[in-house]
Short mmCIF file of C-alpha atoms and ligand atoms in Angstrom, two decimals:
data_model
loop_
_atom_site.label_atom_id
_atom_site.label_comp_id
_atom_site.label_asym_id
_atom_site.label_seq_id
_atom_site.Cartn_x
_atom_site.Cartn_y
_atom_site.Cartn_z
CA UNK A 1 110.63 93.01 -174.10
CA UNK A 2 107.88 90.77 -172.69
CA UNK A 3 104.50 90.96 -174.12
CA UNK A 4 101.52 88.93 -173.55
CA UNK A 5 101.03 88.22 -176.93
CA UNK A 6 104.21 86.02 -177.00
CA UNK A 7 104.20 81.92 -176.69
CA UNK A 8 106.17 80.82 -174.14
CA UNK A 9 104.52 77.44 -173.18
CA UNK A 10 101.24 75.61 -174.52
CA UNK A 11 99.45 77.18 -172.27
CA UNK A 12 99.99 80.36 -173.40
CA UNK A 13 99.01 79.65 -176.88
CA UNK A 14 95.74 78.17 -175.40
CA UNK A 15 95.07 81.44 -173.29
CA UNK A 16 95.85 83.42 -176.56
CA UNK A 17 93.53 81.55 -178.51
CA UNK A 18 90.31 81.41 -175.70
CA UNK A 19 90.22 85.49 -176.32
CA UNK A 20 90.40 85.34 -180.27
CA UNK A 21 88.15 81.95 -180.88
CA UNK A 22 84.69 82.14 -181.02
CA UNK A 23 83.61 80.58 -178.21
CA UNK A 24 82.15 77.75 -180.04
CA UNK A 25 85.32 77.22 -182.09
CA UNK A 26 87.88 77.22 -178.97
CA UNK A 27 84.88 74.69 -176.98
CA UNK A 28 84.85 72.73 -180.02
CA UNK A 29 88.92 72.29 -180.25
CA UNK A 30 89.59 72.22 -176.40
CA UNK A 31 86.55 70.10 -175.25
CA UNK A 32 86.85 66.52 -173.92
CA UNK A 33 84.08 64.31 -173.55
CA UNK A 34 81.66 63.82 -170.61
CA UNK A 35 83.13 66.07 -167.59
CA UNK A 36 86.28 65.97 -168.96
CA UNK A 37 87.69 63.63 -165.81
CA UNK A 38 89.57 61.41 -168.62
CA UNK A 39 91.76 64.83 -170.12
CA UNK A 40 93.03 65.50 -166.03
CA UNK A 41 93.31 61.76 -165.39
CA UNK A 42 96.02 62.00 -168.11
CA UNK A 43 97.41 64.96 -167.49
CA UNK A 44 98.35 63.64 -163.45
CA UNK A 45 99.34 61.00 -164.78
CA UNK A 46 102.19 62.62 -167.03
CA UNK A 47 102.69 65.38 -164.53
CA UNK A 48 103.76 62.52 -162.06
CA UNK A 49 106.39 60.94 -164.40
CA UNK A 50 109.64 62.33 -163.40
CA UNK A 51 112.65 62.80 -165.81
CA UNK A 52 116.38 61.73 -163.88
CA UNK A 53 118.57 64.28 -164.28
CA UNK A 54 122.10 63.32 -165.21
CA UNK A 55 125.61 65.44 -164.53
CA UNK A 56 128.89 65.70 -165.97
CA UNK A 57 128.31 64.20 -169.79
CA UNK A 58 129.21 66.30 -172.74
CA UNK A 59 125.64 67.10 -173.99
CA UNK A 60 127.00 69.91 -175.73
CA UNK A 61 125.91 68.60 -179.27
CA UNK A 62 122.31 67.45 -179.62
CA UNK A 63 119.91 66.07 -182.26
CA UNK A 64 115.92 65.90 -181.78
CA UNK A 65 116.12 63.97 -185.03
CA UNK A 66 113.90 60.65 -185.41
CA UNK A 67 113.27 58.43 -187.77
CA UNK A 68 109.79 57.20 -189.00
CA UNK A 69 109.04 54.30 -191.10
CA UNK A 70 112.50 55.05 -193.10
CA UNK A 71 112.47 58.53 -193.03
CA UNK A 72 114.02 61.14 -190.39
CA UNK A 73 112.37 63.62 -189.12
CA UNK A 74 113.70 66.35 -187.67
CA UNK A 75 111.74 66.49 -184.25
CA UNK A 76 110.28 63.05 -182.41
CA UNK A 77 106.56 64.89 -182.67
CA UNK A 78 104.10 65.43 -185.69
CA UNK A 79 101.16 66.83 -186.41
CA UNK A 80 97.83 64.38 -185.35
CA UNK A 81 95.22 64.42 -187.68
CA UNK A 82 92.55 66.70 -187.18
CA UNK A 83 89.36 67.59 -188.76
CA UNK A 84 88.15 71.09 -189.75
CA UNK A 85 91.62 72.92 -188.70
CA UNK A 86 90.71 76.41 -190.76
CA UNK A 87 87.97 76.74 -188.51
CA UNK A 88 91.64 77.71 -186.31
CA UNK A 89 92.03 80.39 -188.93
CA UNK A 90 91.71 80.50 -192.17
CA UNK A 91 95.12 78.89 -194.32
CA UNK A 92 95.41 76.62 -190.89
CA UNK A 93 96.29 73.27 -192.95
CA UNK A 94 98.38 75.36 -195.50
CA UNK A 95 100.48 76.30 -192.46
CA UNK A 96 100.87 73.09 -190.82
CA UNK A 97 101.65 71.57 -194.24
CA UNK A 98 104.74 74.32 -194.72
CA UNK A 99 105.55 72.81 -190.91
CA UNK A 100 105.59 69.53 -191.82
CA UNK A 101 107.75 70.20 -195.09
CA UNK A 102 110.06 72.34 -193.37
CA UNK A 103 110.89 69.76 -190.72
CA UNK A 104 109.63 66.65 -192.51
CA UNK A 105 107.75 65.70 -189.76
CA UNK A 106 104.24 63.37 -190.94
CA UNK A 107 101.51 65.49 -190.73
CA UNK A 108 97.77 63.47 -190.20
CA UNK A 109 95.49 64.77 -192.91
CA UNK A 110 91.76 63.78 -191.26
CA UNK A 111 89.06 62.40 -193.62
CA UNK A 112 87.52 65.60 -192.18
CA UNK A 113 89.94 67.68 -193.45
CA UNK A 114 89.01 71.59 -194.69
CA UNK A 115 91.61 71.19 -197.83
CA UNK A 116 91.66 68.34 -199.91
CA UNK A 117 94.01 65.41 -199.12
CA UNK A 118 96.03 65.60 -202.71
CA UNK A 119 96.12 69.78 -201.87
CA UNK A 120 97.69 68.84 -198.56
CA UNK A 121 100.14 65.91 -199.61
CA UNK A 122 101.79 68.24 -202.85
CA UNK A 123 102.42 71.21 -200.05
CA UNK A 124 103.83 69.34 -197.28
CA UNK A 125 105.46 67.80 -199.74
CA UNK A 126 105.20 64.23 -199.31
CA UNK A 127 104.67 64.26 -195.47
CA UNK A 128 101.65 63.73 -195.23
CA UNK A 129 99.81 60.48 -193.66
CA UNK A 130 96.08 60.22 -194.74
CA UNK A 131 93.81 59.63 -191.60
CA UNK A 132 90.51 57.47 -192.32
CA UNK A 133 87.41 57.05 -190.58
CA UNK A 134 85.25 53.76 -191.44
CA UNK A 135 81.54 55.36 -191.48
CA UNK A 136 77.97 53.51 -192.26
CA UNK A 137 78.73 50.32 -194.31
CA UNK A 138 82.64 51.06 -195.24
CA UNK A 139 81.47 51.98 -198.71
CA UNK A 140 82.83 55.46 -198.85
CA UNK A 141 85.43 54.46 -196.41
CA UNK A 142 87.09 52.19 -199.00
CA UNK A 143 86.77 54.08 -201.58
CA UNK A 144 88.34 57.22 -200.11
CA UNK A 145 91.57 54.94 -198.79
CA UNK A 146 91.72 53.83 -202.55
CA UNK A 147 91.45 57.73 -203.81
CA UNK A 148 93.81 58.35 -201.04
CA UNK A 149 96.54 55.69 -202.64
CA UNK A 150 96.32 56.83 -206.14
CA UNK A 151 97.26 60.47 -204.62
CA UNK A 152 100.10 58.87 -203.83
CA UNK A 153 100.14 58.62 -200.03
CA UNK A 154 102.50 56.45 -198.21
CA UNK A 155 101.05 55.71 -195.19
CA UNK A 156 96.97 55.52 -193.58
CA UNK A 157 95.86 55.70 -190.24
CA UNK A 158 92.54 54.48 -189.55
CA UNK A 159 91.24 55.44 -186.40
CA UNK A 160 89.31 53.06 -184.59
CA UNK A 161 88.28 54.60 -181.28
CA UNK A 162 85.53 56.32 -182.89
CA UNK A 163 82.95 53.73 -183.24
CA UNK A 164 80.15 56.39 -182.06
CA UNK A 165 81.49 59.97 -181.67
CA UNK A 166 81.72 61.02 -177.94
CA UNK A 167 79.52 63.24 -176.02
CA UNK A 168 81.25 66.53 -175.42
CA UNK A 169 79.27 68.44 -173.63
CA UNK A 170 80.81 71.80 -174.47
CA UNK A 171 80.23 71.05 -178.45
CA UNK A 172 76.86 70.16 -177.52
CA UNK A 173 76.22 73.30 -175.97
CA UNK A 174 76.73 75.11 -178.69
CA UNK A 175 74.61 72.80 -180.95
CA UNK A 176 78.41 72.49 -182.94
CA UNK A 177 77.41 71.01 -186.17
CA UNK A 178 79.50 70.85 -189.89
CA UNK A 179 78.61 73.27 -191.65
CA UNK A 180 77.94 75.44 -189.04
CA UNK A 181 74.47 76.94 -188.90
CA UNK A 182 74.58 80.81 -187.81
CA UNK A 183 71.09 80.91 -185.43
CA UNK A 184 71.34 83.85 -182.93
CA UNK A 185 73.21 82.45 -180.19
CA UNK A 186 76.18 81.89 -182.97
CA UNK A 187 75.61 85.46 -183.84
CA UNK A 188 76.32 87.11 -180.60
CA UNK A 189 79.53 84.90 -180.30
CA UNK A 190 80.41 85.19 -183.98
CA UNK A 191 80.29 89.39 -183.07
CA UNK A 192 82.19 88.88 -180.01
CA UNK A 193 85.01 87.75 -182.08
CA UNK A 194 84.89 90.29 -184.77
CA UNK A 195 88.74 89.65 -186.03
CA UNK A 196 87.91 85.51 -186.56
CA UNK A 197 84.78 86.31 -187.71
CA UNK A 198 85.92 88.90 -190.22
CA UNK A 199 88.60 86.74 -191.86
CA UNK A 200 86.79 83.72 -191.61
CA UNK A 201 83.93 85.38 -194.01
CA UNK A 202 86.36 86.63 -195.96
CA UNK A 203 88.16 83.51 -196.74
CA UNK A 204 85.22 81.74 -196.81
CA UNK A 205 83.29 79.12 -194.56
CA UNK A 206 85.70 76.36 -193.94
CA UNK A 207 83.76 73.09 -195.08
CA UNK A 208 84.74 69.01 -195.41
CA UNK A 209 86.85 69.29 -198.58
CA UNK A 210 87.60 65.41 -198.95
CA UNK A 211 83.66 65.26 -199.82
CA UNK A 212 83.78 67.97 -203.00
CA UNK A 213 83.88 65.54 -205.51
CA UNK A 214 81.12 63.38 -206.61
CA UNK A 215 80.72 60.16 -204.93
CA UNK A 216 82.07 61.07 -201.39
CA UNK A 217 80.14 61.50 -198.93
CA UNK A 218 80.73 61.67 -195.37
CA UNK A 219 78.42 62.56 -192.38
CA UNK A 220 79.75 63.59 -189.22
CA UNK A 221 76.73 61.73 -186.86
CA UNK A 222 76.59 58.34 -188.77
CA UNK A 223 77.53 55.12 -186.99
CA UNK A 224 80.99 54.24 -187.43
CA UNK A 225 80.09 51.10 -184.95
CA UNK A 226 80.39 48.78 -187.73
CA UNK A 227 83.88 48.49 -188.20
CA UNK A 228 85.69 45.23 -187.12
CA UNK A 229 88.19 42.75 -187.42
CA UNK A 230 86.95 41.73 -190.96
CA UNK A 231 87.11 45.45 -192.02
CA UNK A 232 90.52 45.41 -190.78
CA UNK A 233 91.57 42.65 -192.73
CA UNK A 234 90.10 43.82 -195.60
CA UNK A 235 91.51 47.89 -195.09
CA UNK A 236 94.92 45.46 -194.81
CA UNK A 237 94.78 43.69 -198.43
CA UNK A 238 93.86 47.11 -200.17
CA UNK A 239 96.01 49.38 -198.19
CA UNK A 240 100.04 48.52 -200.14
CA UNK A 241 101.51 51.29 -197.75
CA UNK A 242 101.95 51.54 -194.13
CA UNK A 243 99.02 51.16 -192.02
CA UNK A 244 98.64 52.41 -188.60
CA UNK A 245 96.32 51.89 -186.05
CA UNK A 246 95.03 54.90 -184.17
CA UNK A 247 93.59 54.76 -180.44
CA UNK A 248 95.06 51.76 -178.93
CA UNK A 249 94.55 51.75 -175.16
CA UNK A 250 94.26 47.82 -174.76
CA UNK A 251 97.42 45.06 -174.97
CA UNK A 252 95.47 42.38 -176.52
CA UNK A 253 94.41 44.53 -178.59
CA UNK A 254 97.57 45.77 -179.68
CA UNK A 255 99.27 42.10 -179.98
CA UNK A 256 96.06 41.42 -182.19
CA UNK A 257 96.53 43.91 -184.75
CA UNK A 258 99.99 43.25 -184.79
CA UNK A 259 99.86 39.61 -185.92
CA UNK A 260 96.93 41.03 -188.07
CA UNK A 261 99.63 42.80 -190.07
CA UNK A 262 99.79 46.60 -189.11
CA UNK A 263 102.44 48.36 -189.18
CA UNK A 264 102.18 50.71 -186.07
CA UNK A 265 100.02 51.17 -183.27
CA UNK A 266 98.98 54.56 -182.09
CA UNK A 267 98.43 54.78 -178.34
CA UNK A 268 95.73 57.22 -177.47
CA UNK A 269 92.44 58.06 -175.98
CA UNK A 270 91.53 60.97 -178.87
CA UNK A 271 92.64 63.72 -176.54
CA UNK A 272 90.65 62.07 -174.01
CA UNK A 273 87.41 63.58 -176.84
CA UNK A 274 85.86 59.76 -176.64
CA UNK A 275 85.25 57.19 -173.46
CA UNK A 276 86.19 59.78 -170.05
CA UNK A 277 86.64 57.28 -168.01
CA UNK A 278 89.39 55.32 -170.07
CA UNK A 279 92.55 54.83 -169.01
CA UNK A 280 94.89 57.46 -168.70
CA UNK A 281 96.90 56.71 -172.12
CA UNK A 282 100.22 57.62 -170.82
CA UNK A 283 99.43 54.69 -168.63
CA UNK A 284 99.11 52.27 -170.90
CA UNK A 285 102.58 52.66 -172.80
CA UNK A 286 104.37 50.28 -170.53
CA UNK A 287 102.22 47.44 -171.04
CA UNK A 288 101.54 47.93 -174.56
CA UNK A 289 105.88 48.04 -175.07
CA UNK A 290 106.30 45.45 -173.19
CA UNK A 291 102.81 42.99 -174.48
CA UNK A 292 104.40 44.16 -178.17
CA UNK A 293 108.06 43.26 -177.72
CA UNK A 294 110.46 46.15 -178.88
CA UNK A 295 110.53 46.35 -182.46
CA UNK A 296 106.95 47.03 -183.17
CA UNK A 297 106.85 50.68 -183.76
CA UNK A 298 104.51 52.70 -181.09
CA UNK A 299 103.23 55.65 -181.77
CA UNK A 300 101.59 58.15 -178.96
CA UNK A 301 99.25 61.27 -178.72
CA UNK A 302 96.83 62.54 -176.25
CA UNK A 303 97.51 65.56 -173.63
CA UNK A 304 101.14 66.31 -174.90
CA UNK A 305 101.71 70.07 -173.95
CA UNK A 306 105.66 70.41 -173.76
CA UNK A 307 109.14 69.16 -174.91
CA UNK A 308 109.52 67.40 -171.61
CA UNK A 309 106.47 65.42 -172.02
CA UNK A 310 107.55 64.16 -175.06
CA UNK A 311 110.97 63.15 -173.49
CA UNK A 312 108.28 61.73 -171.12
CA UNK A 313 106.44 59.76 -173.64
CA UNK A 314 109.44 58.35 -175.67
CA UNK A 315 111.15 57.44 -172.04
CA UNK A 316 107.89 54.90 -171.49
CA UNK A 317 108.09 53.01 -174.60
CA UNK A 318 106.99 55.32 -177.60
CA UNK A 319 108.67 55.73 -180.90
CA UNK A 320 106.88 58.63 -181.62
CA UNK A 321 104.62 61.14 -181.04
CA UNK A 322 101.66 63.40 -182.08
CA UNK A 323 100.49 66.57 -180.92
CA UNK A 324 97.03 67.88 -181.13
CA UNK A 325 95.04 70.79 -179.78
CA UNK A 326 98.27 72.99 -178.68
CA UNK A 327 99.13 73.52 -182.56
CA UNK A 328 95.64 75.20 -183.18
CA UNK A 329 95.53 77.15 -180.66
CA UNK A 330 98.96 78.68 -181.78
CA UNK A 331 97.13 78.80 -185.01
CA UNK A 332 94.58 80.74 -183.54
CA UNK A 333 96.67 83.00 -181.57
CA UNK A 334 98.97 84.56 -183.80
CA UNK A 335 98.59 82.35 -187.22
CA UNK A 336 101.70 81.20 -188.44
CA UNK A 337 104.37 83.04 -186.79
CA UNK A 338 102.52 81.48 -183.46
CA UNK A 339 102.54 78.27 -184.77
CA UNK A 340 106.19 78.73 -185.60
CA UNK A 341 106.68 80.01 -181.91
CA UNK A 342 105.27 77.18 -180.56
CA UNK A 343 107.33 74.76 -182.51
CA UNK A 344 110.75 76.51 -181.07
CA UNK A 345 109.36 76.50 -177.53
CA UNK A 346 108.47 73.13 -177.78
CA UNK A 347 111.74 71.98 -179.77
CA UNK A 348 113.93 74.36 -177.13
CA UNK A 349 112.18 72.43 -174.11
CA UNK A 350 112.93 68.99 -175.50
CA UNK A 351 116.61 69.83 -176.48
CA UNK A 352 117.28 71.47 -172.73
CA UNK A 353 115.19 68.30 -170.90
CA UNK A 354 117.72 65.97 -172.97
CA UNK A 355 120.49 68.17 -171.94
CA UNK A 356 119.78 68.04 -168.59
CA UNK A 357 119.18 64.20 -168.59
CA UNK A 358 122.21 63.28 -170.10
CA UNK A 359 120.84 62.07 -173.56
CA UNK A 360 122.43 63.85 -176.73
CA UNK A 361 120.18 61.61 -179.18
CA UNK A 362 116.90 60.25 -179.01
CA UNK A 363 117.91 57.64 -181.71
C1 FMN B 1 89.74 69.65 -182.93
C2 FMN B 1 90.17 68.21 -183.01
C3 FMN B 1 89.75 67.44 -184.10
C4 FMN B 1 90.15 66.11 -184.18
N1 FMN B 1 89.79 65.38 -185.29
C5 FMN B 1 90.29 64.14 -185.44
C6 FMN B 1 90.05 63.43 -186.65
O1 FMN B 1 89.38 63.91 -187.55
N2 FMN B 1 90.58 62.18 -186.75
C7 FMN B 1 91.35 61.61 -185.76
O2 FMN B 1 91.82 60.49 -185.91
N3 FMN B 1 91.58 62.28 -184.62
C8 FMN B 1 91.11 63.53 -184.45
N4 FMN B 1 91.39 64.22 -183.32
C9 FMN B 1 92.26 63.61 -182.28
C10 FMN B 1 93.74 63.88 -182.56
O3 FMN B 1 94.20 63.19 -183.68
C11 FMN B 1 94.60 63.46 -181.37
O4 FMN B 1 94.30 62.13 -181.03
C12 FMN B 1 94.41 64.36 -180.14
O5 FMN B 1 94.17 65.69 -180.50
C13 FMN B 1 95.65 64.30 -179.28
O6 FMN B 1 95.42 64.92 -178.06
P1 FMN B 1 95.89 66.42 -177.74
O7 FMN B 1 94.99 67.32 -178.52
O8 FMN B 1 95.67 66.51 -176.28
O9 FMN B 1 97.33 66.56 -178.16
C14 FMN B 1 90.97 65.54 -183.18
C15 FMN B 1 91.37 66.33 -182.10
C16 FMN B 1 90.98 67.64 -182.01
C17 FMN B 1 91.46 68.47 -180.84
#
C-alpha cells in the first residue's frame, strides 16, 4: 500500500522532514547562501547531464562496490561531514555511524559535531574521517587534528571553503545561533513542532561535543580567513594519515595542493551554503580530472539527490562521492528506518541507472 509517509526519492524525505522540523532546524539544514541562485545553478547543471543508455549486455550481476584509499566500500557515496546532525533528531550521528559500519562507507565527522569524534569513530567502527575547520590563529585547530590522530583516525579533511561562513539568509532569519537561544519567536516554532520538540528536550539540547573537554574551544562566528598555504603545509607534516582537501572548485588550485602533498581533493561548493555565485561544482569536474591527470583521487559533494546523479558524478571524473542534506532529512522524517529507506532508494536507483547503461561495475 502507498502511504505518504514512505521515501521514494530525496525529495520525499525533504517534504517529510519540512512538516516535522522546526522551521528553524529544516531552514538551517536546507538553506543556501545569498538567494540561493548557486544551489539551482547546480542542480541545471546536473539535471542537463544525460546518462547513454546501452542494450543487449548481460547486466544481470551488479556491484555498487568502490574502493577508497584501500578500503571497499560497499556503495560509491558516503556520508559528508556535517555539523550539529541531532539537531535532525536526537541519536542522528549514532544512526549514520551504524550506516557507515554496516556498509563501510567513510562517514565525515565535522569539528562541529553533536557526539564526540572518538564516540563516533568506535561505533562506525573505524569509518570514520575526521573533518577540521582552521578557526582564529590555528591554535585549537592543531591541536584538535592532533587529538583527532591519537583517537586513531585514518584520514582528515580540512575544509577550506570556509574562510568566513556564508550569509544564509534563511539561518539569519531565524537569528540561528549554537546553542540555540529559545526567545519567543523560537517558541511558537518550537510548539509548532511538538513531536521534535518533545524528544529533543527529552534527549537533551544537542550541543558542539568536540569542545567538552578542557582546552577546546571552538566558536562558530570567528574568522577562519587566516588559513593558507603555510597552514597547509604545516596541517601536512603533522597530519601521518590521509589528508583531503574539501571545497575545491578551482584547477590551479587543485594541481597546487596536489604537488603540496594531499592526498585527495574534494570538489564542492558546501552545498552551494558559501559563495552563490560560484561555479556550478558539477561543472568543474572535467577540468579539475583532466588539470589533475587520472590517478589523483577526486572526491565530489554538493546537490547529489539520487543514484543517477551519482552515476552522473562518477561518469565526469569523480572517484567518489558525498551526500549531504538528503540523509537528514530522512533522519528527520522517519529516524532510522527513513534513513535506511533512503539508502535502498538511492542504492536501487544507482544499480537500475548502471543496468540500464550497460555498466555492471563502477570499479
Ligand atoms: C546542515 C549542514 C551542515 C554542514 N556542516 C559542515 C561542516 O561542519 N563541515 C563541512 O566541511 N561541511 C559541512 N557541510 C557541507 C557538507 O559537508 C557538504 O559539502 C554538503 O552538504 C553537500 O551538499 P548537499 O547537502 O547538497 O549534498 C554542511 C552541510 C549541511 C547541509
Amino acid at each position: 500500500m502507498i502511504s505518504s509517509r514512505d521515501i521514494h526519492s530525496a525529495d520525499d524525505a525533504r517534504r517529510l522532514a519540512k512538516r516535522r522540523l522546526p522551521w528553524m532546524i529544516f531552514d538551517y539544514i536546507d538553506g543556501a547562501a545569498g538567494n540561493e541562485t548557486g544551489a539551482r545553478r547546480n542542480r541545471t547543471a546536473l539535471d542537463a547531464q544525460t546518462l547513454e543508455p546501452r542494450i543487449l549486455q548481460d547486466v544481470s550481476s551488479r556491484s555498487l562496490a568502490k574502493p577508497v584509499f584501500g578500503h571497499v566500500a560497499e556503495r560509491p557515496f558516503g556520508i559528508a561531514p556535517m555539523g550539529m546532525c541531532n539537531l535532525a533528531g536526537p541519536g542522528a550521528d549514532q544512526m549514520l555511524a551504524r550506516l557507515a559500519a554496516r556498509y563501510k562507507v567513510p562517514l565525515g565527522i565535522s569539528t562541529m559535531s553533536t557526539t564526540p569524534m572518538e564516540d563516533l569513530l568506535t561505533q562506525s567502527e573505524g569509518n570514520a574521517w575526521f573533518q577540521l575547520y582552521f578557526s582564529g590563529d590555528g591554535e585549537s585547530s592543531f591541536k584538535l587534528a592532533e587529538r583527532a590522530q591519537t583517537a586513531g583516525f585514518e584520514t582528515l579533511i580540512l575544509t577550506v571553503d570556509v574562510p568566513e561562513v556564508g550569509r544564509r539568509p534563511r539561518e539569519l532569519a531565524h537569528n540561528f545561533k549554537m546553542p540555540f537561544r529559545i526567545g519567543p519567536r523560537q517558541f511558537i516554532d518550537f510548539a509548532c513542532h511538538p513531536r521534535w520538540s518533545l524528544s529533543s528536550l527529552f534527549h537533551g539540547k544537542p550541543r558542539l561535543a568536540n569542545f567538552d573537554l578542557a582546552g577546546f574551544t571552538f566558536d562558530r562566528k570567528e574568522s577562519r580567513a587566516r588559513a593558507d598555504w603555510a597552514t597547509l603545509s604545516k596541517l601536512r607534516d603533522l597530519w601521518r594519515g590521509k589528508l583531503v582537501v574539501k571545497g575545491v572548485l578551482n584547477a590551479q588550485d587543485a594541481a597546487r595542493l596536489m604537488a603540496s602533498g594531499v592526498d585527495a581533493i574534494q570538489v564542492s561548493s558546501h552545498g552551494a551554503r558559501q559563495l552563490e555565485s560560484a561555479p556550478a561544482p558539477f561543472e568543474r569536474l572535467q577540468d579539475i580530472r583532466n588539470t589533475v591527470g587520472p590517478n589523483v583521487p577526486i572526491f565530489y559533494d554538493s546537490g547529489l539527490r539520487s543514484g543517477e546523479d551519482v552515476l552522473k558524478t562518477l561518469n565526469q571524473g569523480a572517484d567518489f562521492t558525498f551526500l549531504g542534506r538528503i540523509l537528514l532529512f530522512a533522519i528527520a522524517a522517519r529516524g532510522e528506518e527513513g534513513l535506511h529507506e533512503l539508502w535502498s532508494v538511492l542504492s536501487q536507483e544507482l544499480s537500475i541507472a548502471m543496468a540500464q547503461t550497460g555498466r555492471t561495475s563502477l570499479v
